[in-house]
Structure formats: structure tokens, C-alpha cells
């Protein structure tokens, strides 16, 4: 743990501002290698709407959505091939963050990679397609800042607004593992490295 590490807490959510500072260049290079093999794509919800966020995955399984529903799949539906392996640095970083948040031994097998451009958003939802919800969710933000909505167990619960910056990590689990969360429409901006983009990685134990 580094000396400057500090954590902020809302019920069920551990915020680790700047947790990945110093690793962003390496993390982005690894994201680019994943995207070269499994390109960004627009995902359709079961209801037939195109999500405003573009997605890809790495790891043993990846989160997909289509007319048939939401699920994890070992194959990238675009190529029919397995998703790119999870870069070692990703799993290590996620495990370190999880441990700080009180979840020792976190071993993610899936990493959903979301790309936001200005206006893209993620409506309030639960992450509930994972078999084992005793493992936490670890989320890493890169690029433009975003407002993360941290709700409660019910969709109607009032959501806290948390600004997430490049290099920030948040972790949720335990009693809050199925809490609703989302992201407000990304504001216009230019990040020195990512330009008009935000990339979010969520690490999950899906199987
Ligand atoms: C998600 O809930 O999958 C994404 C969260 C984020 O982009 O911060
Ligand atoms: Fe989510």
C-alpha cells in the first residue's frame, strides 16, 4: 500500500481515489492490445435499444447483451473466438484494490471494458449476471471524469453522486453487492491522453 493511499466510504462502497495513478499508461496500453483483438462494439439491450456506451471484454468470459438477454460468454460474438486473456496487471490491480476494501483473495475472471464519449451514459442497474455474488465488483476509471451514481438495494433509492477521475478505483460488495449504480451522461471535455473519452474497467468474478 502506498503512503498517499486513502479511502472514502459511502455505505457499501469503498472509493480509492488515485489508486491506479502511475499505472495509467501501462493500463491503457493493455486496453489497446485487448481492443486490437476484440474491438469496441455497440451493444443492443434485450429490448432492442443500442446502448450509448461501447464495450469489449477480456478474461475467461465476457459480459454480452443481445435480443436474447444479458449473460456471460466465453466467446466474443463478433469473432466467435475466446475473449483476449486478462492482462496480468489488471487482475493484480483489481486484487490489490479489493483487498484494501476488505475482500481478500479476489480473483476476477471477467473484465468488462466500457467506452464513454460525451453524452454516453449508463442507466441505473444492478450487476447480477454473476453466479457468485460473494465476490465484489472492482471498477477502474481512465480518461475524462464522470459522475457515478451510487444507489441502494431498490431502484427508487436515492443515489449519491460521486465524481470519478482517471486512476480512481471504487469497490463494492457484501451487503451492497447488488446495489443499483449508473453513470450520468459524460460531459464534454478533453483528457490529455484519452481525448474525448472515458474508459471504465469493471472486474468481476462471473463464474
Ligand atoms: C458499470 O456499471 O458497468 C460501469 C460503471 C462505470 O462506468 O463507472
Ligand atoms: Fe454495473
Tab-separated table of C-alpha atoms and ligand atoms in Angstrom:
chain	number	residue	atom	x	y	z
A	1	UNK	CA	0.000	0.000	0.000
A	2	UNK	CA	1.368	3.421	-0.884
A	3	UNK	CA	1.666	6.206	1.667
A	4	UNK	CA	-0.708	8.515	-0.189
A	5	UNK	CA	-3.444	5.909	-0.405
A	6	UNK	CA	-6.682	6.918	1.220
A	7	UNK	CA	-10.199	5.649	1.057
A	8	UNK	CA	-13.559	7.364	1.250
A	9	UNK	CA	-16.670	5.476	2.147
A	10	UNK	CA	-20.336	5.595	1.406
A	11	UNK	CA	-22.319	2.654	2.791
A	12	UNK	CA	-21.125	-0.390	0.871
A	13	UNK	CA	-18.793	1.499	-1.459
A	14	UNK	CA	-15.067	1.940	-0.993
A	15	UNK	CA	-13.585	4.751	-3.050
A	16	UNK	CA	-9.871	4.648	-3.722
A	17	UNK	CA	-9.067	7.997	-5.372
A	18	UNK	CA	-5.920	7.823	-7.479
A	19	UNK	CA	-5.361	4.160	-6.673
A	20	UNK	CA	-4.026	3.469	-10.190
A	21	UNK	CA	-2.027	6.692	-10.587
A	22	UNK	CA	1.336	5.860	-12.067
A	23	UNK	CA	-0.074	2.784	-13.804
A	24	UNK	CA	-2.414	4.514	-16.237
A	25	UNK	CA	-0.053	4.419	-19.222
A	26	UNK	CA	0.577	0.700	-18.831
A	27	UNK	CA	-3.114	0.010	-18.228
A	28	UNK	CA	-4.108	1.932	-21.362
A	29	UNK	CA	-1.533	0.119	-23.466
A	30	UNK	CA	-3.008	-3.153	-22.233
A	31	UNK	CA	-6.542	-1.934	-23.038
A	32	UNK	CA	-5.373	-1.113	-26.561
A	33	UNK	CA	-3.996	-4.636	-27.013
A	34	UNK	CA	-7.329	-6.082	-25.896
A	35	UNK	CA	-9.236	-3.778	-28.266
A	36	UNK	CA	-6.990	-4.757	-31.186
A	37	UNK	CA	-8.198	-8.343	-30.705
A	38	UNK	CA	-11.769	-7.623	-29.554
A	39	UNK	CA	-12.818	-4.234	-30.982
A	40	UNK	CA	-15.279	-1.793	-29.403
A	41	UNK	CA	-18.820	-2.551	-30.349
A	42	UNK	CA	-22.250	-1.104	-29.719
A	43	UNK	CA	-24.336	-3.483	-27.656
A	44	UNK	CA	-28.099	-3.956	-28.029
A	45	UNK	CA	-30.279	-4.413	-24.953
A	46	UNK	CA	-32.801	-7.268	-24.852
A	47	UNK	CA	-35.427	-4.563	-25.511
A	48	UNK	CA	-33.696	-3.723	-28.800
A	49	UNK	CA	-32.106	-0.388	-27.835
A	50	UNK	CA	-28.491	0.414	-28.653
A	51	UNK	CA	-26.520	1.278	-25.517
A	52	UNK	CA	-24.720	4.621	-25.693
A	53	UNK	CA	-21.582	3.051	-24.217
A	54	UNK	CA	-19.361	0.897	-26.445
A	55	UNK	CA	-17.997	-2.291	-24.947
A	56	UNK	CA	-15.445	-5.040	-25.086
A	57	UNK	CA	-14.164	-7.646	-22.633
A	58	UNK	CA	-11.140	-9.603	-21.604
A	59	UNK	CA	-10.837	-12.640	-19.372
A	60	UNK	CA	-12.217	-16.175	-19.376
A	61	UNK	CA	-15.709	-14.842	-20.045
A	62	UNK	CA	-17.148	-11.536	-21.193
A	63	UNK	CA	-20.445	-9.799	-20.490
A	64	UNK	CA	-22.701	-9.612	-23.535
A	65	UNK	CA	-26.196	-8.429	-24.309
A	66	UNK	CA	-28.441	-9.021	-27.278
A	67	UNK	CA	-32.080	-9.738	-28.055
A	68	UNK	CA	-31.787	-12.971	-26.069
A	69	UNK	CA	-30.745	-11.242	-22.866
A	70	UNK	CA	-27.728	-10.384	-20.703
A	71	UNK	CA	-25.163	-13.067	-19.961
A	72	UNK	CA	-21.515	-14.043	-19.822
A	73	UNK	CA	-19.993	-15.783	-22.801
A	74	UNK	CA	-16.590	-17.427	-23.282
A	75	UNK	CA	-16.613	-16.383	-26.936
A	76	UNK	CA	-16.648	-12.916	-28.447
A	77	UNK	CA	-19.828	-12.940	-30.548
A	78	UNK	CA	-18.134	-10.721	-33.175
A	79	UNK	CA	-15.327	-13.164	-33.909
A	80	UNK	CA	-16.512	-16.428	-32.386
A	81	UNK	CA	-13.124	-16.659	-30.678
A	82	UNK	CA	-12.342	-16.578	-26.949
A	83	UNK	CA	-12.016	-13.101	-25.454
A	84	UNK	CA	-8.428	-11.861	-25.052
A	85	UNK	CA	-6.842	-13.098	-21.837
A	86	UNK	CA	-6.996	-10.738	-18.901
A	87	UNK	CA	-3.668	-8.876	-18.721
A	88	UNK	CA	-1.811	-9.884	-15.562
A	89	UNK	CA	-1.544	-6.284	-14.420
A	90	UNK	CA	-5.349	-5.943	-14.490
A	91	UNK	CA	-6.017	-8.872	-12.190
A	92	UNK	CA	-3.219	-7.801	-9.838
A	93	UNK	CA	-4.515	-4.249	-9.557
A	94	UNK	CA	-8.095	-5.454	-9.015
A	95	UNK	CA	-7.000	-7.894	-6.304
A	96	UNK	CA	-4.996	-5.182	-4.523
A	97	UNK	CA	-7.948	-2.782	-4.567
A	98	UNK	CA	-10.366	-5.469	-3.402
A	99	UNK	CA	-8.056	-6.377	-0.511
A	100	UNK	CA	-7.910	-2.750	0.645
A	101	UNK	CA	-11.721	-2.728	0.598
A	102	UNK	CA	-11.842	-5.866	2.762
A	103	UNK	CA	-12.210	-8.541	0.075
A	104	UNK	CA	-9.018	-10.570	0.292
A	105	UNK	CA	-8.367	-13.180	-2.396
A	106	UNK	CA	-10.412	-11.563	-5.189
A	107	UNK	CA	-9.596	-13.368	-8.436
A	108	UNK	CA	-11.581	-11.814	-11.307
A	109	UNK	CA	-12.308	-13.962	-14.345
A	110	UNK	CA	-14.062	-11.248	-16.348
A	111	UNK	CA	-13.321	-7.635	-17.164
A	112	UNK	CA	-15.958	-5.570	-18.948
A	113	UNK	CA	-14.435	-2.567	-20.688
A	114	UNK	CA	-16.768	0.363	-21.322
A	115	UNK	CA	-16.036	3.306	-23.602
A	116	UNK	CA	-17.889	6.575	-22.978
A	117	UNK	CA	-17.838	9.535	-25.308
A	118	UNK	CA	-19.562	12.807	-24.371
A	119	UNK	CA	-23.274	12.125	-23.882
A	120	UNK	CA	-22.846	8.391	-23.246
A	121	UNK	CA	-24.377	7.169	-20.024
A	122	UNK	CA	-25.200	4.060	-18.059
A	123	UNK	CA	-28.700	3.890	-16.616
A	124	UNK	CA	-29.163	2.689	-13.032
A	125	UNK	CA	-28.763	-1.092	-12.976
A	126	UNK	CA	-27.565	-3.984	-10.836
A	127	UNK	CA	-24.637	-6.242	-11.734
A	128	UNK	CA	-26.474	-9.522	-11.278
A	129	UNK	CA	-25.384	-11.850	-14.055
A	130	UNK	CA	-22.525	-13.281	-11.997
A	131	UNK	CA	-23.000	-16.730	-10.463
A	132	UNK	CA	-21.257	-15.926	-7.203
A	133	UNK	CA	-22.150	-12.563	-5.714
A	134	UNK	CA	-19.936	-13.105	-2.668
A	135	UNK	CA	-17.120	-11.590	-4.740
A	136	UNK	CA	-17.015	-7.792	-5.048
A	137	UNK	CA	-17.049	-5.608	-8.153
A	138	UNK	CA	-13.904	-3.547	-8.719
A	139	UNK	CA	-14.227	-0.576	-11.069
A	140	UNK	CA	-11.316	1.422	-12.537
A	141	UNK	CA	-11.782	4.707	-14.376
A	142	UNK	CA	-9.464	6.169	-17.024
A	143	UNK	CA	-9.717	9.360	-19.076
A	144	UNK	CA	-12.434	12.014	-18.754
A	145	UNK	CA	-14.122	12.360	-15.350
A	146	UNK	CA	-17.634	11.016	-14.876
A	147	UNK	CA	-20.375	11.248	-12.276
A	148	UNK	CA	-21.028	7.796	-10.825
A	149	UNK	CA	-24.416	7.174	-9.250
A	150	UNK	CA	-24.351	5.008	-6.160
A	151	UNK	CA	-27.835	3.913	-5.252
A	152	UNK	CA	-29.288	1.399	-2.863
A	153	UNK	CA	-30.893	-2.027	-2.908
A	154	UNK	CA	-34.027	-0.667	-4.605
A	155	UNK	CA	-34.084	1.192	-7.912
A	156	UNK	CA	-36.015	4.065	-6.318
A	157	UNK	CA	-33.450	4.586	-3.517
A	158	UNK	CA	-31.781	7.974	-3.678
A	159	UNK	CA	-28.408	7.719	-5.423
A	160	UNK	CA	-25.291	9.534	-4.231
A	161	UNK	CA	-23.243	11.294	-6.925
A	162	UNK	CA	-19.524	10.657	-6.915
A	163	UNK	CA	-17.101	12.183	-9.363
A	164	UNK	CA	-14.659	9.579	-10.662
A	165	UNK	CA	-11.373	10.729	-12.178
A	166	UNK	CA	-8.725	8.948	-14.181
A	167	UNK	CA	-6.915	6.475	-11.952
A	168	UNK	CA	-9.722	6.222	-9.399
A	169	UNK	CA	-10.952	2.826	-8.275
A	170	UNK	CA	-14.211	2.000	-6.492
A	171	UNK	CA	-15.106	-1.337	-4.928
A	172	UNK	CA	-18.496	-2.620	-3.803
A	173	UNK	CA	-19.557	-5.920	-2.374
A	174	UNK	CA	-21.001	-7.722	0.595
A	175	UNK	CA	-24.429	-6.410	1.546
A	176	UNK	CA	-24.113	-3.740	-1.179
A	177	UNK	CA	-23.075	-6.137	-3.939
A	178	UNK	CA	-26.419	-5.844	-5.754
A	179	UNK	CA	-26.871	-2.107	-5.192
A	180	UNK	CA	-28.106	-0.064	-8.126
A	181	UNK	CA	-25.495	2.113	-9.811
A	182	UNK	CA	-25.015	4.043	-13.023
A	183	UNK	CA	-23.191	6.877	-14.755
A	184	UNK	CA	-24.587	10.306	-15.736
A	185	UNK	CA	-24.127	11.419	-19.359
A	186	UNK	CA	-20.430	12.110	-19.883
A	187	UNK	CA	-19.680	15.815	-20.069
A	188	UNK	CA	-17.690	17.319	-22.919
A	189	UNK	CA	-14.009	17.564	-22.187
A	190	UNK	CA	-10.548	16.695	-23.369
A	191	UNK	CA	-8.332	14.389	-21.351
A	192	UNK	CA	-4.598	14.817	-22.017
A	193	UNK	CA	-4.177	11.174	-23.013
A	194	UNK	CA	-7.635	9.852	-23.901
A	195	UNK	CA	-9.067	12.982	-25.529
A	196	UNK	CA	-12.880	12.980	-25.545
A	197	UNK	CA	-13.147	9.560	-23.980
A	198	UNK	CA	-13.605	7.774	-20.697
A	199	UNK	CA	-12.764	4.113	-20.322
A	200	UNK	CA	-14.092	2.127	-17.368
A	201	UNK	CA	-12.992	-1.369	-16.490
A	202	UNK	CA	-15.097	-3.465	-14.145
A	203	UNK	CA	-13.580	-6.621	-12.751
A	204	UNK	CA	-15.930	-9.390	-11.828
A	205	UNK	CA	-15.902	-12.959	-10.665
A	206	UNK	CA	-18.544	-14.178	-13.086
A	207	UNK	CA	-18.233	-17.974	-12.925
B	1	LIG	C1	-20.805	-0.362	-14.975
B	1	LIG	O1	-21.610	-0.295	-14.081
B	1	LIG	O2	-20.644	-1.398	-15.654
B	1	LIG	C2	-19.961	0.822	-15.363
B	1	LIG	C3	-19.669	1.763	-14.272
B	1	LIG	C4	-18.795	2.909	-14.737
B	1	LIG	O3	-18.638	3.135	-15.957
B	1	LIG	O4	-18.231	3.612	-13.881
B	2	LIG	FE1	-22.562	-2.126	-13.426
